[in-house]
XYZ file of C-alpha atoms in Angstrom:
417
model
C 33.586 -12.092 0.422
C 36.209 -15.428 -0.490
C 36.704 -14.316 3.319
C 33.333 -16.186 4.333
C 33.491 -19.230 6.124
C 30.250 -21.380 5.048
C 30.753 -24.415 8.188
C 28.140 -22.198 10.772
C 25.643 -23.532 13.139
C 23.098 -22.175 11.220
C 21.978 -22.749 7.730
C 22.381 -19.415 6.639
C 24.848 -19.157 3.002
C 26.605 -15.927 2.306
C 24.538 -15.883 -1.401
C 21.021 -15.667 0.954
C 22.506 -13.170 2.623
C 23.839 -11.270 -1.107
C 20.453 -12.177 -2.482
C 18.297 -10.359 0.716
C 20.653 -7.430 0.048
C 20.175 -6.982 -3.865
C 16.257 -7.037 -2.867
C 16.794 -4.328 0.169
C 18.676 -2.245 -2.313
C 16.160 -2.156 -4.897
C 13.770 -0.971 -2.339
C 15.331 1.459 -1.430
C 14.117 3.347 1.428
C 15.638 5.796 4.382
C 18.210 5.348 7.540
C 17.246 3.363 10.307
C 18.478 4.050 14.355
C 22.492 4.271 13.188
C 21.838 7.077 10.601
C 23.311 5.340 7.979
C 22.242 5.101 4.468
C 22.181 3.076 1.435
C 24.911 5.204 -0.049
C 26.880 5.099 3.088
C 26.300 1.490 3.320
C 27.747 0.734 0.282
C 30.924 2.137 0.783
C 31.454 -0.685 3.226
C 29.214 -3.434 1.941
C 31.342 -6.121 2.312
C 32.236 -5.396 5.792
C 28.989 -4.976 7.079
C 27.014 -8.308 4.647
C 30.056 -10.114 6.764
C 29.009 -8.759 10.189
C 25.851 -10.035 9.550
C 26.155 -13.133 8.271
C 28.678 -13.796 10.641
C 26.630 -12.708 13.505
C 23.300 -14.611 11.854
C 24.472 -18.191 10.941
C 26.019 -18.104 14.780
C 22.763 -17.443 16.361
C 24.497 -14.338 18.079
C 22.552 -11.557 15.885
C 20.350 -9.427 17.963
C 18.059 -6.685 16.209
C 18.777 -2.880 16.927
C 15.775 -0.519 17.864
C 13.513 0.579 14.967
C 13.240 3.814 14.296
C 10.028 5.475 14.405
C 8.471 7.637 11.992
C 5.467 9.226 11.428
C 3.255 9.474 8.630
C 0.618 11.359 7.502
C -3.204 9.616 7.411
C -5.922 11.243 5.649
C -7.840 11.515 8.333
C -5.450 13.610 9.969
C -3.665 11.720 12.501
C -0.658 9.783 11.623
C 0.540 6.064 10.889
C 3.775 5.220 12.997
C 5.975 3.384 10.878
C 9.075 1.619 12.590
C 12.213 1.342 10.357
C 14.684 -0.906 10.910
C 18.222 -0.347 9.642
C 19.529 -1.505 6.252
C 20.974 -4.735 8.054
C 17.904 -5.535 9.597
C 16.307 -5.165 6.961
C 18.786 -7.590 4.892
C 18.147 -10.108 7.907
C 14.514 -9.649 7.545
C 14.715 -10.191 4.004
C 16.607 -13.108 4.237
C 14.202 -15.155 6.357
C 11.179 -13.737 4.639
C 12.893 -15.030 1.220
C 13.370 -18.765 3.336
C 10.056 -19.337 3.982
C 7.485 -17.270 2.252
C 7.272 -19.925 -0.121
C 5.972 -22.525 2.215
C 3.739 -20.357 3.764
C 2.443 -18.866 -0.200
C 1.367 -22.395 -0.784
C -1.474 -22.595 2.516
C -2.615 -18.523 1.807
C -6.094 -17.880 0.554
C -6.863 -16.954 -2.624
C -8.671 -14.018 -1.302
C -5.752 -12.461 -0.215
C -3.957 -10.096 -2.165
C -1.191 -7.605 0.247
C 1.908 -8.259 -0.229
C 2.082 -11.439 -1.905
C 4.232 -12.341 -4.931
C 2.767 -12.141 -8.202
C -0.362 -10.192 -6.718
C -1.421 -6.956 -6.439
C -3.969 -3.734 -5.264
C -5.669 -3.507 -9.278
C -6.017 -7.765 -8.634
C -8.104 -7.195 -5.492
C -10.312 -3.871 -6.747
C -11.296 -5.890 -9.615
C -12.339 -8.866 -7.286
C -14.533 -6.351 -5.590
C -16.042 -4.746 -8.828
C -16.793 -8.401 -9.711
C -18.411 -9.003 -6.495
C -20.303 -6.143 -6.383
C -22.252 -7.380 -9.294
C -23.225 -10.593 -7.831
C -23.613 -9.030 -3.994
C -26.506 -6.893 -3.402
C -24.416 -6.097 0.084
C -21.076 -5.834 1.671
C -19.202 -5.104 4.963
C -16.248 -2.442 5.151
C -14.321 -3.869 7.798
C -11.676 -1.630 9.839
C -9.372 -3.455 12.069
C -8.209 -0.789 14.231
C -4.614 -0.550 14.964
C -3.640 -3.397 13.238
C -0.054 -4.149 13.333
C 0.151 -2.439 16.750
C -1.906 -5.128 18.409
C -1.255 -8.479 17.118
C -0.820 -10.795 19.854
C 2.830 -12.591 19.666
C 1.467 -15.947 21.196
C -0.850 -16.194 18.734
C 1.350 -15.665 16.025
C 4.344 -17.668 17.030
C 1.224 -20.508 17.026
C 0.666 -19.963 14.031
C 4.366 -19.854 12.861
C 4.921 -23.202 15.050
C 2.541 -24.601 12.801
C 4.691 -23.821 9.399
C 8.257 -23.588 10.625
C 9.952 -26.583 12.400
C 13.382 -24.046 12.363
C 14.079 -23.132 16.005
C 16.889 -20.622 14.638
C 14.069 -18.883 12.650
C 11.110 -19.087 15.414
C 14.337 -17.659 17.048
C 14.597 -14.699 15.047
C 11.432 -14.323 14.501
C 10.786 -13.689 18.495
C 13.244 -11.137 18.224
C 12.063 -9.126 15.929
C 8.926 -9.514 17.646
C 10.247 -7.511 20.931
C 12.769 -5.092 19.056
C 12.108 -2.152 21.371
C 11.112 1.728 19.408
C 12.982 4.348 19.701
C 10.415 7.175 19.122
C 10.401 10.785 17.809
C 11.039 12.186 21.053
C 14.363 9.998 22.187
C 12.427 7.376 24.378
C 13.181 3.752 23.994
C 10.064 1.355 23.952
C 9.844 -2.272 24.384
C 6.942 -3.954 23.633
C 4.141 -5.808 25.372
C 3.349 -9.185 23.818
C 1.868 -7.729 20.966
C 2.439 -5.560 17.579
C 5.052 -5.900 14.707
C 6.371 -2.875 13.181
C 4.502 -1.439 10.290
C 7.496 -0.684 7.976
C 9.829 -3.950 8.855
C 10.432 -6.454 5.963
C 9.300 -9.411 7.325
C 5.988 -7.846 9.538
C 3.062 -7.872 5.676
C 4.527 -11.652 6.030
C 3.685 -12.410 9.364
C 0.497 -10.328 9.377
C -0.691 -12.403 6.206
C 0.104 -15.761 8.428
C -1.872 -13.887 11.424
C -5.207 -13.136 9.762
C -4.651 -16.574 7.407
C -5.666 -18.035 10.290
C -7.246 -15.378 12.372
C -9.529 -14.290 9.696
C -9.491 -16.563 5.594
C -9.723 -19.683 7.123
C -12.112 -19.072 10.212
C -14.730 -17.173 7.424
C -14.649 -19.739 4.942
C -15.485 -22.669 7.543
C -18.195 -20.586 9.281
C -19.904 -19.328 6.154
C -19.548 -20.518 2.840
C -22.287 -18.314 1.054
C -19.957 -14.974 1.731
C -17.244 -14.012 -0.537
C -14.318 -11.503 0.497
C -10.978 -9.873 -0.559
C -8.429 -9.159 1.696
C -5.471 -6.610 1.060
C -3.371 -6.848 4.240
C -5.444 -6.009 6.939
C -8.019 -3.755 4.696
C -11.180 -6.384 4.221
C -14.358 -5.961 2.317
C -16.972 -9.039 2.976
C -19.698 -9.834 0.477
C -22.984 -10.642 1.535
C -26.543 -11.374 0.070
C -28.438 -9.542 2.463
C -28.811 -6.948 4.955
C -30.080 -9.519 7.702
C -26.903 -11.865 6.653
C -24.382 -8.629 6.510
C -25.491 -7.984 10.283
C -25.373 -11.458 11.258
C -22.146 -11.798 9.419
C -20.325 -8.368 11.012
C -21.335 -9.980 14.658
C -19.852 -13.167 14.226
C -16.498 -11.429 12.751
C -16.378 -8.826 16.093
C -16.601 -11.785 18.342
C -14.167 -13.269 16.383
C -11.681 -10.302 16.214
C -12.139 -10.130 20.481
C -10.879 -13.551 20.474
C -7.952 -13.234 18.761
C -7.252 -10.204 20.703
C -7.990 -7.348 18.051
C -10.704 -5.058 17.541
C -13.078 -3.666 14.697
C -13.025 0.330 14.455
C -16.999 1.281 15.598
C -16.911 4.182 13.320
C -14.988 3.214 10.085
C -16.478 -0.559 9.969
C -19.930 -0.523 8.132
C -22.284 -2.286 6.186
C -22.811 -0.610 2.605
C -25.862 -1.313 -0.039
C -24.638 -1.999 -3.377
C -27.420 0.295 -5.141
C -28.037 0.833 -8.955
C -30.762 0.493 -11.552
C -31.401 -3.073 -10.370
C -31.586 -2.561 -6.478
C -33.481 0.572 -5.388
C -33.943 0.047 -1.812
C -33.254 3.060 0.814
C -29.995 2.671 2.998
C -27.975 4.979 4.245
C -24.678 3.299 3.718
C -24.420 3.368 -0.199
C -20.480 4.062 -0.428
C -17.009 2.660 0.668
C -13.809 3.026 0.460
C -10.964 0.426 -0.842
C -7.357 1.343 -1.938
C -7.842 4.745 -2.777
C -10.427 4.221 -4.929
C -14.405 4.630 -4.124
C -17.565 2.505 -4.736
C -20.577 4.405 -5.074
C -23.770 4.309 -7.900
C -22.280 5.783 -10.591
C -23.925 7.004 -14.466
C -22.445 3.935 -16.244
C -22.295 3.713 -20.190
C -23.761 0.896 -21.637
C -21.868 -1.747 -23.914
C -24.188 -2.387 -25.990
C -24.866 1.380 -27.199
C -28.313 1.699 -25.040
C -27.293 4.391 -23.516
C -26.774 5.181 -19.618
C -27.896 3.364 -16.255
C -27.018 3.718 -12.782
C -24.408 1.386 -12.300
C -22.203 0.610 -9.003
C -18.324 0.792 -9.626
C -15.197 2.319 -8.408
C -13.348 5.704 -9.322
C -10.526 7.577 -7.698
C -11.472 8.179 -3.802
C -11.880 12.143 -2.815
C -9.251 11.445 -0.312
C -6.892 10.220 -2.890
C -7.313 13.146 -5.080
C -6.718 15.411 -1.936
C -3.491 13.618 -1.452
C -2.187 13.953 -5.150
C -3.381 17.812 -4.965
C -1.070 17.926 -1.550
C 1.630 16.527 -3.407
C 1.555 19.311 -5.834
C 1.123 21.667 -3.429
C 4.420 20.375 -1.929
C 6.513 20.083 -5.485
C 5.686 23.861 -5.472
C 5.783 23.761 -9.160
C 5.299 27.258 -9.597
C 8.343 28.175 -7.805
C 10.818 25.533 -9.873
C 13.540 27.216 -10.988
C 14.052 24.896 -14.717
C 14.834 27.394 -17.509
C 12.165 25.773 -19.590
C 9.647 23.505 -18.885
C 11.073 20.903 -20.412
C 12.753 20.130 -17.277
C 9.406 20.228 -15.097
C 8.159 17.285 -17.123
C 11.556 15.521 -16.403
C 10.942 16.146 -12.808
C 7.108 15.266 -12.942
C 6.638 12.180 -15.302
C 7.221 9.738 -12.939
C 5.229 10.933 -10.349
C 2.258 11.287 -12.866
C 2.746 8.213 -14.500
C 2.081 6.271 -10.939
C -0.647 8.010 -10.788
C -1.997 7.287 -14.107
C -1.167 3.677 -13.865
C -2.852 3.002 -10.363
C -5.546 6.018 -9.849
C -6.212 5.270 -13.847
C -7.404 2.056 -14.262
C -11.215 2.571 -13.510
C -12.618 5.392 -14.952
C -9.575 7.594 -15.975
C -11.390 9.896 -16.483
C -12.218 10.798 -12.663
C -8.279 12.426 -12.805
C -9.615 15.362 -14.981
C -9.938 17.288 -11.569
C -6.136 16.587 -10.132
C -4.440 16.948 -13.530
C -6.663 20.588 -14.308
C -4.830 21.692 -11.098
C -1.542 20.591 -12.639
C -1.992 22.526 -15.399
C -2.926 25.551 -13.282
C 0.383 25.455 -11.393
C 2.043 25.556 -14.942
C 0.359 28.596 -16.138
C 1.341 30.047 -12.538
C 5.224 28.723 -13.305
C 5.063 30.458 -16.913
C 3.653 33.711 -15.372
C 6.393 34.019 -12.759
C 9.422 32.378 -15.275
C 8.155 34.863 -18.680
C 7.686 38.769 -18.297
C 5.429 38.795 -20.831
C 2.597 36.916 -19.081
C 2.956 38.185 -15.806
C 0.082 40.681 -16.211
C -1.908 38.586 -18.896
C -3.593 35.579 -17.358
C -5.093 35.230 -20.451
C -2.086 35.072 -22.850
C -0.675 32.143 -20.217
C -3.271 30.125 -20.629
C -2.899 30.548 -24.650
C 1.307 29.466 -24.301
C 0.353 26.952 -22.531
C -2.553 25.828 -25.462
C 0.342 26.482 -27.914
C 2.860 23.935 -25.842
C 0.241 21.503 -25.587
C -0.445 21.433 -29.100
C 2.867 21.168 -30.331
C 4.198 18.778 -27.883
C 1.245 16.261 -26.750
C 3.459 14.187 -25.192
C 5.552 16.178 -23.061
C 3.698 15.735 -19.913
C 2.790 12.423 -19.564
C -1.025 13.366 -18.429
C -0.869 15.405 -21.624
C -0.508 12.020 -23.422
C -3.876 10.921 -21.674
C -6.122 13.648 -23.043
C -5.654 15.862 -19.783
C -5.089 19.107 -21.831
C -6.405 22.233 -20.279
């Protein structure tokens, strides 16, 4: 690196560049277009952090394809995620690192996605608080976000914030990176969409609906309250008349900035309990894998129970955590003892505990019974002696749990069998 020559056109050190990469690295994440991954990369960092920093603070880097890949939704279809290769994503980072801070000082406070020093349990809690004080609410559903954000409008608003033609530079090239899909086919785009996977795209998204969405709702009504995570929005309102009147003005707005509001998956919700007993349909919704519904609620002061309204794992999420164990196949895992399972598991579980658990931990007694299961199945197939005594699994399994409470790190939680 005593190689790099700092005098370039643009204002782009060698450390940004070292920085952006430290930050990719920790990421992590898989091979863009050229195959290559972080352990190849590595072998010739310094060849490649030169290519690109050459190429960068000339104004002569050009973005490869992003690759696309597709991800599972729980509805069945699939999210198309476009991943760029470890360069781009250093380039990305870079920028994103240059001025996110500017643009963190004009963001609402009622945004939450991807933002420094904020975070999904910040933004459920908002809502819980809400809840209380908002007899209603609107579940909005922008439908195919990233894939439909309108470039002029965004470079407007990016005009607004960066002066920097070499980054409004960058920026618009990123913007048209073609896709190269599952099937071979190279796409360019259209005017619109940012790849839902790049570095920089939650940044520019955030700057999109800042002004597409925060700022436009807090001029045009200042009784609602809302929290945003990315492009997932929930919108308090006092009443059922205002919720309607509300959810109009925001689909007009959404047509004129050139997106649109799914018909099916955006709805307005009644925030029922023991206080507010009217009939609605709509008494549920869905926000970061967790679920608001009335819910038996204990009482703080010892009274006993009421209906409350709060949030608990979603059924969705739980379905997606049973998948998961359906594809560890923890049964079939060949560790001598299971010792080594809970090596292999505790850090999966303990995501799980420290997102899914926050609110009612309790609601993960379903998920981590069907853990257990699967180790009474491993134990079965792994020891002769229970393979034709259900029963006498089960009681190893009592025995293990008893003397070692803090193998599994559910176990530690109270989920025993």
């Amino acid at each position: 690196m005593t190689l790099w020559d700092e005098t370039k056109v643009i204002p782009i050190s060698r450390s940004m560049i070292w920085e952006a990469y430290k930050k990719v690295r920790a990421n992590k994440g898989s091979a863009g277009v050229d195959s290559l991954s972080m352990e190849e990369y590595d072998v010739k960092r310094s060849k490649h952090l030169y290519k690109l920093w050459n190429r960068m603070a000339s104004g002569s880097y050009f973005p490869p394809a992003v690759k696309e890949v597709e991800i599972p939704k729980k509805d069945g279809k699939v999210r198309k995620l476009g991943i760029p290769t470890i360069s781009d994503r250093v380039a990305q980072q870079a920028i994103k690192m240059y001025i996110e801070p500017r643009l963190e000082e004009i963001f609402s406070r009622n945004s939450y996605g991807y933002r420094p020093k904020r975070n999904a349990h910040q933004a459920l809690e908002k809502v819980r608080v809400n809840t209380r004080k908002y007899d209603w609410i609107i579940d909005l559903d922008i439908k195919g976000f990233f894939d439909n954000i309108s470039h002029e409008k965004l470079m407007l608003a990016v005009e607004k914030h960066v002066p920097e033609n070499w980054i409004k530079l960058y920026i618009k090239r990123w913007l048209v990176a073609p896709v190269l899909t599952k099937s071979g086919n190279l796409i360019t785009k259209q005017g619109k969409g940012t790849p839902q996977g790049g570095v920089i795209s939650p940044l520019l998204a955030n700057l999109f609906l800042h002004y597409g969405f925060d700022k436009w709702i807090e001029k045009t009504d200042k009784t609602v309250n809302y929290t945003r995570y990315a492009d997932d929005v929930i919108v308090h309102c006092k009443s059922k008349q205002h919720a309607e009147q509300i959810l109009m003005q925001i689909t007009q707005r959404m047509n004129n900035i050139d997106l649109e509001l799914h018909p099916k998956k955006t709805k307005i919700v009644y925030c029922k309990d023991y206080r507010r007993r009217e009939n609605y349909p709509e008494v549920k919704f869905d926000f970061l894998g967790y679920s608001f519904q009335p819910r038996t609620t204990k009482s703080t002061r010892g009274s006993g129970l009421f209906l409350g309204f709060d949030c608990a794992i979603s059924i969705s999420s739980s379905k997606v955590i049973a998948d998961k164990l359906g594809e560890l196949q923890v049964e079939k895992m060949t560790f001598k003892s299971i010792v080594g399972i809970a090596q292999r598991l505790n850090p999966i579980i303990r995501g799980w505990i420290h997102y899914y658990g926050r609110y009612r931990i309790s609601s993960l007694h379903r998920v981590f019974r069907l853990l257990n299961r699967r180790l009474v199945r491993w134990a079965r197939k792994r020891y002769k002696r229970y393979k034709t005594s259900l029963k006498r699994a089960y009681k190893w399994l009592q025995r293990v749990q008893s003397q070692y409470p803090y193998l599994f790190y559910h176990w530690q939680h109270g989920f025993l069998y």
